[in-house]
Amino acid sequence: MPELPEVETLRRALLPLVKGQTLQSIKFFRDDIRFPIPKKNLRQFAQGQSIRNISRRGKYLLLEVTDGAILLHLGMSGRVAQFPSARRVEKHTHVIFHLTPDLFLHFIDPRRFGAVLWFSNETGHPLIDSLGLEPLAPTTTADKLKQAAGKSTASIKSFLMNAKKLVGVGNIYACESLFKAKINPKRPAGKLSMKDWERLLAALRKILDQSIASGGTTLRDFFDADGRPGYYALNLCVYGREGKPCPSCGSPVSKIVQTGRSTFFCKVCQNR
DNA sequence: CTAAGGACCTGTCGGC
DNA sequence: TGCCGACAGGTCCTTA
């Protein structure tokens, strides 16, 4: 479900609710999600602590406390929703964070591809350590992307979705940014020119920024902590639009499969 | 090392 | 209406 803009939207919705609040207790309902939930660490290091900040790294949210952070990943179908109690537990509610007498954050994830983990300030976390460039960070440049791609023969589409290289970009924003930059998704990443990388990074940033400003993309089940959907779906040019007219030239949008994922693009416009 | 494919899950949708 | 296959916003792990 969520890519960078959706996770960032959630971060911004949660921050004013939880910053400075003390985590009273954590309730676990099942721990066989993507990774076993480290209940012991969470109880020992997070319970009873004040949430100092919420940060984001790629698609991960970090609820920061003194010794580290509760690490959340929403996978494909995850949500964090606020409720006034720990009752009304949904079918796929796996964890409830109890903050104030009437603020409970429910971690809900039907497909269980998401994660609730403990990030220690001392040891970090391997999933975070191995992440690549942050697209919106000013320190990320076209030059660094080109370097990261090296002589890779993999497609630029799969490069964009490779979190070891570049974080936060999933299927929607990979397709949309390639469309905006007019780059063919099948091109080998190692063959893009510096001009290509510059156009691609600029396009990607613009799309991510606009999506964050719209509250993200709600295709079916993305809602922020207040239950609000995102409206960026209205601006999608190619994603999910197979056969419909390209917004730029009018010819039908194509769909192919690359490394197991659908790619939507315009054969006419994306010719670079 | 790289690249591709499978695996992990549940829910929904379209076709018959 | 019911059943069945295809597919879904992710990414780690195995295989070649």
PDB file of C-alpha atoms (C1' of nucleotides) in Angstrom:
ATOM      1  CA  MET A   1       0.000   0.000   0.000  1.00  0.00           C
ATOM      2  CA  PRO A   2       2.186   2.779   1.165  1.00  0.00           C
ATOM      3  CA  GLU A   3       5.109   4.409  -0.498  1.00  0.00           C
ATOM      4  CA  LEU A   4       7.061   7.405   0.758  1.00  0.00           C
ATOM      5  CA  PRO A   5       4.242   9.979   0.443  1.00  0.00           C
ATOM      6  CA  GLU A   6       1.759   7.804   2.296  1.00  0.00           C
ATOM      7  CA  VAL A   7       4.220   7.067   5.106  1.00  0.00           C
ATOM      8  CA  GLU A   8       5.143  10.757   5.300  1.00  0.00           C
ATOM      9  CA  THR A   9       1.451  11.685   5.408  1.00  0.00           C
ATOM     10  CA  LEU A  10       0.966   9.283   8.278  1.00  0.00           C
ATOM     11  CA  ARG A  11       4.027  10.673  10.074  1.00  0.00           C
ATOM     12  CA  ARG A  12       2.658  14.198   9.859  1.00  0.00           C
ATOM     13  CA  ALA A  13      -0.756  13.121  11.120  1.00  0.00           C
ATOM     14  CA  LEU A  14       0.707  11.186  14.039  1.00  0.00           C
ATOM     15  CA  LEU A  15       3.319  13.681  15.164  1.00  0.00           C
ATOM     16  CA  PRO A  16       1.054  16.265  16.847  1.00  0.00           C
ATOM     17  CA  LEU A  17      -0.952  13.483  18.456  1.00  0.00           C
ATOM     18  CA  VAL A  18       1.886  11.608  20.096  1.00  0.00           C
ATOM     19  CA  LYS A  19       4.843  13.938  20.489  1.00  0.00           C
ATOM     20  CA  GLY A  20       5.623  14.305  24.175  1.00  0.00           C
ATOM     21  CA  GLN A  21       3.069  11.667  25.169  1.00  0.00           C
ATOM     22  CA  THR A  22       4.070   8.744  27.325  1.00  0.00           C
ATOM     23  CA  LEU A  23       3.541   5.260  25.995  1.00  0.00           C
ATOM     24  CA  GLN A  24       1.477   3.766  28.805  1.00  0.00           C
ATOM     25  CA  SER A  25       1.347   0.215  27.541  1.00  0.00           C
ATOM     26  CA  ILE A  26       1.572  -1.962  24.461  1.00  0.00           C
ATOM     27  CA  LYS A  27      -0.880  -4.745  23.753  1.00  0.00           C
ATOM     28  CA  PHE A  28       0.056  -7.547  21.367  1.00  0.00           C
ATOM     29  CA  PHE A  29      -2.509  -9.687  19.592  1.00  0.00           C
ATOM     30  CA  ARG A  30      -0.317 -11.810  17.347  1.00  0.00           C
ATOM     31  CA  ASP A  31       3.326 -11.708  16.465  1.00  0.00           C
ATOM     32  CA  ASP A  32       3.535 -13.821  13.345  1.00  0.00           C
ATOM     33  CA  ILE A  33       3.636 -10.868  11.002  1.00  0.00           C
ATOM     34  CA  ARG A  34       6.507 -10.346   8.545  1.00  0.00           C
ATOM     35  CA  PHE A  35       8.998 -10.684  11.359  1.00  0.00           C
ATOM     36  CA  PRO A  36       8.295 -11.824  14.900  1.00  0.00           C
ATOM     37  CA  ILE A  37       7.511  -8.793  17.046  1.00  0.00           C
ATOM     38  CA  PRO A  38      10.263  -8.260  19.650  1.00  0.00           C
ATOM     39  CA  LYS A  39       7.804  -7.885  22.505  1.00  0.00           C
ATOM     40  CA  LYS A  40      10.423  -8.110  25.192  1.00  0.00           C
ATOM     41  CA  ASN A  41      12.509  -5.251  23.816  1.00  0.00           C
ATOM     42  CA  LEU A  42       9.455  -3.117  23.153  1.00  0.00           C
ATOM     43  CA  ARG A  43       8.198  -3.641  26.706  1.00  0.00           C
ATOM     44  CA  GLN A  44      11.615  -3.069  28.212  1.00  0.00           C
ATOM     45  CA  PHE A  45      12.727  -0.034  26.213  1.00  0.00           C
ATOM     46  CA  ALA A  46       9.600   1.644  24.853  1.00  0.00           C
ATOM     47  CA  GLN A  47       6.864   1.069  27.392  1.00  0.00           C
ATOM     48  CA  GLY A  48       6.680   3.869  29.953  1.00  0.00           C
ATOM     49  CA  GLN A  49       8.818   6.146  27.768  1.00  0.00           C
ATOM     50  CA  SER A  50       7.906   9.470  26.235  1.00  0.00           C
ATOM     51  CA  ILE A  51       7.666   9.680  22.427  1.00  0.00           C
ATOM     52  CA  ARG A  52      10.188  12.391  21.590  1.00  0.00           C
ATOM     53  CA  ASN A  53       9.710  12.531  17.869  1.00  0.00           C
ATOM     54  CA  ILE A  54       8.562  10.571  14.837  1.00  0.00           C
ATOM     55  CA  SER A  55      10.972  10.333  11.943  1.00  0.00           C
ATOM     56  CA  ARG A  56      10.881   8.495   8.638  1.00  0.00           C
ATOM     57  CA  ARG A  57      13.538   6.563   6.782  1.00  0.00           C
ATOM     58  CA  GLY A  58      12.322   5.364   3.399  1.00  0.00           C
ATOM     59  CA  LYS A  59       9.034   3.619   4.113  1.00  0.00           C
ATOM     60  CA  TYR A  60       9.846   3.051   7.776  1.00  0.00           C
ATOM     61  CA  LEU A  61       8.436   5.159  10.598  1.00  0.00           C
ATOM     62  CA  LEU A  62      10.469   5.560  13.773  1.00  0.00           C
ATOM     63  CA  LEU A  63       8.633   6.425  16.975  1.00  0.00           C
ATOM     64  CA  GLU A  64      11.592   7.711  18.928  1.00  0.00           C
ATOM     65  CA  VAL A  65      12.104   7.183  22.646  1.00  0.00           C
ATOM     66  CA  THR A  66      15.228   7.587  24.776  1.00  0.00           C
ATOM     67  CA  ASP A  67      17.102   4.412  23.889  1.00  0.00           C
ATOM     68  CA  GLY A  68      15.884   3.895  20.365  1.00  0.00           C
ATOM     69  CA  ALA A  69      12.711   3.759  18.353  1.00  0.00           C
ATOM     70  CA  ILE A  70       9.695   1.643  17.601  1.00  0.00           C
ATOM     71  CA  LEU A  71      10.160   0.788  13.952  1.00  0.00           C
ATOM     72  CA  LEU A  72       6.988   0.483  11.887  1.00  0.00           C
ATOM     73  CA  HIS A  73       6.627  -0.708   8.308  1.00  0.00           C
ATOM     74  CA  LEU A  74       3.210  -0.926   6.680  1.00  0.00           C
ATOM     75  CA  GLY A  75       4.041  -3.507   4.029  1.00  0.00           C
ATOM     76  CA  MET A  76       1.310  -3.677   1.392  1.00  0.00           C
ATOM     77  CA  SER A  77      -1.814  -3.416   3.504  1.00  0.00           C
ATOM     78  CA  GLY A  78      -0.784  -1.893   6.820  1.00  0.00           C
ATOM     79  CA  ARG A  79      -2.436   1.040   8.606  1.00  0.00           C
ATOM     80  CA  VAL A  80      -2.015   2.903  11.840  1.00  0.00           C
ATOM     81  CA  ALA A  81      -5.302   4.267  13.077  1.00  0.00           C
ATOM     82  CA  GLN A  82      -6.218   6.192  16.202  1.00  0.00           C
ATOM     83  CA  PHE A  83      -9.072   5.051  18.396  1.00  0.00           C
ATOM     84  CA  PRO A  84     -10.349   6.341  21.741  1.00  0.00           C
ATOM     85  CA  SER A  85      -9.946   2.924  23.310  1.00  0.00           C
ATOM     86  CA  ALA A  86      -8.399  -0.517  22.952  1.00  0.00           C
ATOM     87  CA  ARG A  87     -11.826  -1.944  22.273  1.00  0.00           C
ATOM     88  CA  ARG A  88     -13.227  -2.285  18.758  1.00  0.00           C
ATOM     89  CA  VAL A  89     -10.274  -4.458  17.831  1.00  0.00           C
ATOM     90  CA  GLU A  90     -10.490  -5.237  14.131  1.00  0.00           C
ATOM     91  CA  LYS A  91      -9.898  -8.619  12.622  1.00  0.00           C
ATOM     92  CA  HIS A  92      -6.337  -7.724  11.648  1.00  0.00           C
ATOM     93  CA  THR A  93      -5.285  -5.523  14.548  1.00  0.00           C
ATOM     94  CA  HIS A  94      -1.931  -6.887  15.698  1.00  0.00           C
ATOM     95  CA  VAL A  95      -0.649  -4.291  18.160  1.00  0.00           C
ATOM     96  CA  ILE A  96      -2.226  -1.456  20.169  1.00  0.00           C
ATOM     97  CA  PHE A  97      -0.154   1.385  21.589  1.00  0.00           C
ATOM     98  CA  HIS A  98      -1.847   3.026  24.571  1.00  0.00           C
ATOM     99  CA  LEU A  99      -0.853   6.686  24.862  1.00  0.00           C
ATOM    100  CA  THR A 100      -3.386   8.806  26.730  1.00  0.00           C
ATOM    101  CA  PRO A 101      -6.730   7.889  28.340  1.00  0.00           C
ATOM    102  CA  ASP A 102      -8.422   8.408  24.997  1.00  0.00           C
ATOM    103  CA  LEU A 103      -5.642   7.859  22.470  1.00  0.00           C
ATOM    104  CA  PHE A 104      -4.842   4.379  21.278  1.00  0.00           C
ATOM    105  CA  LEU A 105      -2.915   3.669  18.093  1.00  0.00           C
ATOM    106  CA  HIS A 106      -3.916   0.430  16.411  1.00  0.00           C
ATOM    107  CA  PHE A 107      -1.482  -1.258  14.029  1.00  0.00           C
ATOM    108  CA  ILE A 108      -3.694  -3.080  11.523  1.00  0.00           C
ATOM    109  CA  ASP A 109      -2.372  -5.168   8.650  1.00  0.00           C
ATOM    110  CA  PRO A 110      -4.463  -7.837   6.884  1.00  0.00           C
ATOM    111  CA  ARG A 111      -1.689  -9.284   4.739  1.00  0.00           C
ATOM    112  CA  ARG A 112       0.899  -9.148   7.514  1.00  0.00           C
ATOM    113  CA  PHE A 113       3.721  -8.009   5.239  1.00  0.00           C
ATOM    114  CA  GLY A 114       4.291  -5.104   7.607  1.00  0.00           C
ATOM    115  CA  ALA A 115       6.586  -5.008  10.605  1.00  0.00           C
ATOM    116  CA  VAL A 116       6.775  -3.751  14.180  1.00  0.00           C
ATOM    117  CA  LEU A 117      10.377  -3.835  15.346  1.00  0.00           C
ATOM    118  CA  TRP A 118      12.766  -2.339  17.839  1.00  0.00           C
ATOM    119  CA  PHE A 119      15.536   0.000  16.657  1.00  0.00           C
ATOM    120  CA  SER A 120      18.254   0.355  19.267  1.00  0.00           C
ATOM    121  CA  ASN A 121      20.296   3.556  19.325  1.00  0.00           C
ATOM    122  CA  GLU A 122      23.314   1.447  20.225  1.00  0.00           C
ATOM    123  CA  THR A 123      23.103  -1.230  17.604  1.00  0.00           C
ATOM    124  CA  GLY A 124      20.733   0.263  15.023  1.00  0.00           C
ATOM    125  CA  HIS A 125      18.803  -2.180  12.907  1.00  0.00           C
ATOM    126  CA  PRO A 126      20.034  -4.143   9.882  1.00  0.00           C
ATOM    127  CA  LEU A 127      16.935  -3.296   7.849  1.00  0.00           C
ATOM    128  CA  ILE A 128      17.667   0.408   8.291  1.00  0.00           C
ATOM    129  CA  ASP A 129      21.422   0.175   7.939  1.00  0.00           C
ATOM    130  CA  SER A 130      21.247  -1.251   4.439  1.00  0.00           C
ATOM    131  CA  LEU A 131      18.945   1.406   2.970  1.00  0.00           C
ATOM    132  CA  GLY A 132      19.925   3.573   0.017  1.00  0.00           C
ATOM    133  CA  LEU A 133      19.538   7.225  -0.901  1.00  0.00           C
ATOM    134  CA  GLU A 134      16.611   9.294   0.379  1.00  0.00           C
ATOM    135  CA  PRO A 135      14.995  10.927  -2.675  1.00  0.00           C
ATOM    136  CA  LEU A 136      13.928  14.154  -0.963  1.00  0.00           C
ATOM    137  CA  ALA A 137      17.181  14.707   0.946  1.00  0.00           C
ATOM    138  CA  PRO A 138      19.156  17.674  -0.448  1.00  0.00           C
ATOM    139  CA  THR A 139      22.300  15.534  -0.233  1.00  0.00           C
ATOM    140  CA  THR A 140      20.863  13.143  -2.815  1.00  0.00           C
ATOM    141  CA  THR A 141      21.995  14.240  -6.261  1.00  0.00           C
ATOM    142  CA  ALA A 142      21.720  12.990  -9.822  1.00  0.00           C
ATOM    143  CA  ASP A 143      25.413  12.272  -9.649  1.00  0.00           C
ATOM    144  CA  LYS A 144      25.009   9.999  -6.641  1.00  0.00           C
ATOM    145  CA  LEU A 145      22.169   8.131  -8.315  1.00  0.00           C
ATOM    146  CA  LYS A 146      24.279   7.606 -11.407  1.00  0.00           C
ATOM    147  CA  GLN A 147      27.076   6.298  -9.223  1.00  0.00           C
ATOM    148  CA  ALA A 148      24.671   3.982  -7.387  1.00  0.00           C
ATOM    149  CA  ALA A 149      23.508   2.556 -10.707  1.00  0.00           C
ATOM    150  CA  GLY A 150      27.058   2.024 -11.922  1.00  0.00           C
ATOM    151  CA  LYS A 151      27.034  -0.346 -14.881  1.00  0.00           C
ATOM    152  CA  SER A 152      23.854  -2.096 -13.813  1.00  0.00           C
ATOM    153  CA  THR A 153      22.027  -3.893 -16.587  1.00  0.00           C
ATOM    154  CA  ALA A 154      18.810  -4.059 -14.534  1.00  0.00           C
ATOM    155  CA  SER A 155      15.968  -1.864 -15.753  1.00  0.00           C
ATOM    156  CA  ILE A 156      15.640   1.682 -14.487  1.00  0.00           C
ATOM    157  CA  LYS A 157      12.177   0.725 -13.196  1.00  0.00           C
ATOM    158  CA  SER A 158      13.599  -1.941 -10.899  1.00  0.00           C
ATOM    159  CA  PHE A 159      16.465   0.346  -9.907  1.00  0.00           C
ATOM    160  CA  LEU A 160      13.951   2.938  -8.697  1.00  0.00           C
ATOM    161  CA  MET A 161      12.196   0.286  -6.620  1.00  0.00           C
ATOM    162  CA  ASN A 162      15.392  -1.129  -5.126  1.00  0.00           C
ATOM    163  CA  ALA A 163      15.543   0.155  -1.550  1.00  0.00           C
ATOM    164  CA  LYS A 164      19.205  -0.769  -1.285  1.00  0.00           C
ATOM    165  CA  LYS A 165      19.827   1.956  -3.869  1.00  0.00           C
ATOM    166  CA  LEU A 166      16.986   4.434  -3.407  1.00  0.00           C
ATOM    167  CA  VAL A 167      14.293   4.359  -0.734  1.00  0.00           C
ATOM    168  CA  GLY A 168      10.629   5.203  -0.646  1.00  0.00           C
ATOM    169  CA  VAL A 169       9.757   4.585  -4.276  1.00  0.00           C
ATOM    170  CA  GLY A 170       7.300   1.790  -4.996  1.00  0.00           C
ATOM    171  CA  ASN A 171       5.330   0.760  -8.025  1.00  0.00           C
ATOM    172  CA  ILE A 172       3.133   3.839  -8.342  1.00  0.00           C
ATOM    173  CA  TYR A 173       5.815   6.492  -8.061  1.00  0.00           C
ATOM    174  CA  ALA A 174       8.342   4.515 -10.112  1.00  0.00           C
ATOM    175  CA  CYS A 175       5.865   4.452 -13.013  1.00  0.00           C
ATOM    176  CA  GLU A 176       4.784   8.053 -12.569  1.00  0.00           C
ATOM    177  CA  SER A 177       8.274   9.514 -12.293  1.00  0.00           C
ATOM    178  CA  LEU A 178       9.478   7.639 -15.389  1.00  0.00           C
ATOM    179  CA  PHE A 179       6.495   8.986 -17.283  1.00  0.00           C
ATOM    180  CA  LYS A 180       7.162  12.528 -16.171  1.00  0.00           C
ATOM    181  CA  ALA A 181      10.848  12.224 -17.092  1.00  0.00           C
ATOM    182  CA  LYS A 182       9.884  10.586 -20.434  1.00  0.00           C
ATOM    183  CA  ILE A 183      12.189   7.640 -19.782  1.00  0.00           C
ATOM    184  CA  ASN A 184      11.416   4.141 -21.019  1.00  0.00           C
ATOM    185  CA  PRO A 185      11.092   1.839 -17.970  1.00  0.00           C
ATOM    186  CA  LYS A 186      12.991  -0.953 -19.747  1.00  0.00           C
ATOM    187  CA  ARG A 187      16.215   0.999 -20.191  1.00  0.00           C
ATOM    188  CA  PRO A 188      19.189  -0.419 -18.282  1.00  0.00           C
ATOM    189  CA  ALA A 189      19.860   1.773 -15.242  1.00  0.00           C
ATOM    190  CA  GLY A 190      23.575   1.860 -16.037  1.00  0.00           C
ATOM    191  CA  LYS A 191      22.913   3.463 -19.408  1.00  0.00           C
ATOM    192  CA  LEU A 192      21.153   6.630 -18.300  1.00  0.00           C
ATOM    193  CA  SER A 193      23.041   9.826 -19.030  1.00  0.00           C
ATOM    194  CA  MET A 194      23.612  12.487 -16.413  1.00  0.00           C
ATOM    195  CA  LYS A 195      20.871  14.540 -18.080  1.00  0.00           C
ATOM    196  CA  ASP A 196      18.511  11.577 -17.739  1.00  0.00           C
ATOM    197  CA  TRP A 197      19.296  11.247 -14.040  1.00  0.00           C
ATOM    198  CA  GLU A 198      18.765  14.947 -13.521  1.00  0.00           C
ATOM    199  CA  ARG A 199      15.377  14.867 -15.219  1.00  0.00           C
ATOM    200  CA  LEU A 200      14.380  11.714 -13.377  1.00  0.00           C
ATOM    201  CA  LEU A 201      15.334  12.996  -9.944  1.00  0.00           C
ATOM    202  CA  ALA A 202      13.570  16.306 -10.548  1.00  0.00           C
ATOM    203  CA  ALA A 203      10.435  14.497 -11.769  1.00  0.00           C
ATOM    204  CA  LEU A 204      10.473  12.092  -8.847  1.00  0.00           C
ATOM    205  CA  ARG A 205      10.850  14.864  -6.300  1.00  0.00           C
ATOM    206  CA  LYS A 206       8.086  16.929  -7.810  1.00  0.00           C
ATOM    207  CA  ILE A 207       5.707  13.969  -7.797  1.00  0.00           C
ATOM    208  CA  LEU A 208       6.574  12.947  -4.234  1.00  0.00           C
ATOM    209  CA  ASP A 209       6.148  16.530  -3.012  1.00  0.00           C
ATOM    210  CA  GLN A 210       2.824  16.935  -4.783  1.00  0.00           C
ATOM    211  CA  SER A 211       1.586  13.623  -3.479  1.00  0.00           C
ATOM    212  CA  ILE A 212       2.543  14.507   0.102  1.00  0.00           C
ATOM    213  CA  ALA A 213       0.711  17.803  -0.347  1.00  0.00           C
ATOM    214  CA  SER A 214      -2.358  15.821  -1.450  1.00  0.00           C
ATOM    215  CA  GLY A 215      -2.165  13.458   1.500  1.00  0.00           C
ATOM    216  CA  GLY A 216      -0.778  10.552  -0.550  1.00  0.00           C
ATOM    217  CA  THR A 217      -2.497   8.145  -2.912  1.00  0.00           C
ATOM    218  CA  THR A 218      -5.512   6.148  -1.781  1.00  0.00           C
ATOM    219  CA  LEU A 219      -6.211   3.320  -4.209  1.00  0.00           C
ATOM    220  CA  ARG A 220      -8.285   1.243  -1.854  1.00  0.00           C
ATOM    221  CA  ASP A 221      -7.161   1.178   1.741  1.00  0.00           C
ATOM    222  CA  PHE A 222      -4.674   3.900   2.545  1.00  0.00           C
ATOM    223  CA  PHE A 223      -5.885   6.237   5.278  1.00  0.00           C
ATOM    224  CA  ASP A 224      -3.867   8.406   7.605  1.00  0.00           C
ATOM    225  CA  ALA A 225      -4.160   8.233  11.397  1.00  0.00           C
ATOM    226  CA  ASP A 226      -7.334  10.327  11.296  1.00  0.00           C
ATOM    227  CA  GLY A 227      -8.930   8.054   8.729  1.00  0.00           C
ATOM    228  CA  ARG A 228      -8.490  10.516   5.864  1.00  0.00           C
ATOM    229  CA  PRO A 229      -7.730   9.224   2.360  1.00  0.00           C
ATOM    230  CA  GLY A 230      -5.152  10.802   0.061  1.00  0.00           C
ATOM    231  CA  TYR A 231      -6.133  12.512  -3.163  1.00  0.00           C
ATOM    232  CA  TYR A 232      -3.074  12.063  -5.346  1.00  0.00           C
ATOM    233  CA  ALA A 233      -4.816   9.207  -7.210  1.00  0.00           C
ATOM    234  CA  LEU A 234      -6.582  11.961  -9.161  1.00  0.00           C
ATOM    235  CA  ASN A 235      -3.209  13.049 -10.555  1.00  0.00           C
ATOM    236  CA  LEU A 236      -1.915   9.675 -11.672  1.00  0.00           C
ATOM    237  CA  CYS A 237      -0.931   9.814 -15.328  1.00  0.00           C
ATOM    238  CA  VAL A 238      -0.172   6.158 -16.120  1.00  0.00           C
ATOM    239  CA  TYR A 239      -0.416   3.960 -13.023  1.00  0.00           C
ATOM    240  CA  GLY A 240      -3.480   1.706 -13.248  1.00  0.00           C
ATOM    241  CA  ARG A 241      -4.520   3.305 -16.544  1.00  0.00           C
ATOM    242  CA  GLU A 242      -3.831   0.545 -19.084  1.00  0.00           C
ATOM    243  CA  GLY A 243      -5.576   1.288 -22.366  1.00  0.00           C
ATOM    244  CA  LYS A 244      -6.661   4.748 -21.294  1.00  0.00           C
ATOM    245  CA  PRO A 245      -5.316   7.781 -23.153  1.00  0.00           C
ATOM    246  CA  CYS A 246      -1.900   9.114 -22.227  1.00  0.00           C
ATOM    247  CA  PRO A 247      -2.514  12.560 -20.709  1.00  0.00           C
ATOM    248  CA  SER A 248       0.238  13.947 -22.903  1.00  0.00           C
ATOM    249  CA  CYS A 249      -0.257  12.418 -26.380  1.00  0.00           C
ATOM    250  CA  GLY A 250      -3.563  10.547 -26.155  1.00  0.00           C
ATOM    251  CA  SER A 251      -2.250   7.174 -27.274  1.00  0.00           C
ATOM    252  CA  PRO A 252      -3.242   4.217 -25.043  1.00  0.00           C
ATOM    253  CA  VAL A 253      -1.197   3.552 -21.922  1.00  0.00           C
ATOM    254  CA  SER A 254       0.697   0.225 -22.074  1.00  0.00           C
ATOM    255  CA  LYS A 255       1.100  -2.347 -19.326  1.00  0.00           C
ATOM    256  CA  ILE A 256       4.002  -4.779 -19.100  1.00  0.00           C
ATOM    257  CA  VAL A 257       5.385  -6.921 -16.286  1.00  0.00           C
ATOM    258  CA  GLN A 258       8.896  -6.250 -14.977  1.00  0.00           C
ATOM    259  CA  THR A 259      10.427  -8.393 -12.219  1.00  0.00           C
ATOM    260  CA  GLY A 260       6.970  -9.553 -11.315  1.00  0.00           C
ATOM    261  CA  ARG A 261       5.362  -6.126 -11.015  1.00  0.00           C
ATOM    262  CA  SER A 262       3.074  -4.286 -13.414  1.00  0.00           C
ATOM    263  CA  THR A 263       4.626  -1.351 -15.196  1.00  0.00           C
ATOM    264  CA  PHE A 264       2.405   1.259 -16.815  1.00  0.00           C
ATOM    265  CA  PHE A 265       3.907   3.604 -19.384  1.00  0.00           C
ATOM    266  CA  CYS A 266       3.386   5.456 -22.656  1.00  0.00           C
ATOM    267  CA  LYS A 267       5.321   3.878 -25.516  1.00  0.00           C
ATOM    268  CA  VAL A 268       5.145   7.101 -27.501  1.00  0.00           C
ATOM    269  CA  CYS A 269       6.153   9.672 -24.882  1.00  0.00           C
ATOM    270  CA  GLN A 270       8.639   7.588 -22.902  1.00  0.00           C
ATOM    271  CA  ASN A 271      11.193   7.234 -25.664  1.00  0.00           C
ATOM    272  CA  ARG A 272      14.409   8.385 -23.998  1.00  0.00           C
TER     273      ARG A 272
ATOM    274  C1'  DC B   1      28.927  -9.459  -6.743  1.00  0.00           C
ATOM    275  C1'  DT B   2      24.192  -9.072  -9.842  1.00  0.00           C
ATOM    276  C1'  DA B   3      19.469 -10.181 -11.477  1.00  0.00           C
ATOM    277  C1'  DA B   4      15.360 -12.829 -11.545  1.00  0.00           C
ATOM    278  C1'  DG B   5      11.867 -15.484  -9.347  1.00  0.00           C
ATOM    279  C1'  DG B   6       9.582 -17.390  -5.328  1.00  0.00           C
ATOM    280  C1'  DA B   7       7.748 -16.765  -1.016  1.00  0.00           C
ATOM    281  C1'  DC B   8       5.106 -14.680   2.492  1.00  0.00           C
ATOM    282  C1'  DC B   9      -0.498 -13.327   3.448  1.00  0.00           C
ATOM    283  C1'  DT B  10      -5.559 -11.750   2.939  1.00  0.00           C
ATOM    284  C1'  DG B  11      -9.024  -9.440   0.334  1.00  0.00           C
ATOM    285  C1'  DT B  12     -11.268  -8.024  -3.856  1.00  0.00           C
ATOM    286  C1'  DC B  13     -12.665  -8.122  -8.457  1.00  0.00           C
ATOM    287  C1'  DG B  14     -13.948  -9.918 -12.993  1.00  0.00           C
ATOM    288  C1'  DG B  15     -15.327 -13.800 -15.686  1.00  0.00           C
ATOM    289  C1'  DC B  16     -17.831 -17.923 -16.215  1.00  0.00           C
TER     290       DC B  16
ATOM    291  C1'  DT C   1     -25.108 -16.509  -6.378  1.00  0.00           C
ATOM    292  C1'  DG C   2     -20.818 -19.131  -6.190  1.00  0.00           C
ATOM    293  C1'  DC C   3     -16.373 -20.540  -7.446  1.00  0.00           C
ATOM    294  C1'  DC C   4     -11.673 -19.656  -9.309  1.00  0.00           C
ATOM    295  C1'  DG C   5      -7.886 -17.319 -10.914  1.00  0.00           C
ATOM    296  C1'  DA C   6      -5.500 -13.037 -11.210  1.00  0.00           C
ATOM    297  C1'  DC C   7      -3.948  -9.344  -8.906  1.00  0.00           C
ATOM    298  C1'  DA C   8      -2.754  -5.765  -5.173  1.00  0.00           C
ATOM    299  C1'  DG C   9       0.741   0.250  -2.674  1.00  0.00           C
ATOM    300  C1'  DG C  10       6.639  -4.533  -0.339  1.00  0.00           C
ATOM    301  C1'  DT C  11      10.856  -6.783   0.169  1.00  0.00           C
ATOM    302  C1'  DC C  12      13.583 -10.624   1.956  1.00  0.00           C
ATOM    303  C1'  DC C  13      15.526 -14.952   0.592  1.00  0.00           C
ATOM    304  C1'  DT C  14      16.992 -18.399  -2.625  1.00  0.00           C
ATOM    305  C1'  DT C  15      18.732 -19.606  -6.948  1.00  0.00           C
ATOM    306  C1'  DA C  16      21.411 -19.217 -11.134  1.00  0.00           C
TER     307       DA C  16
END
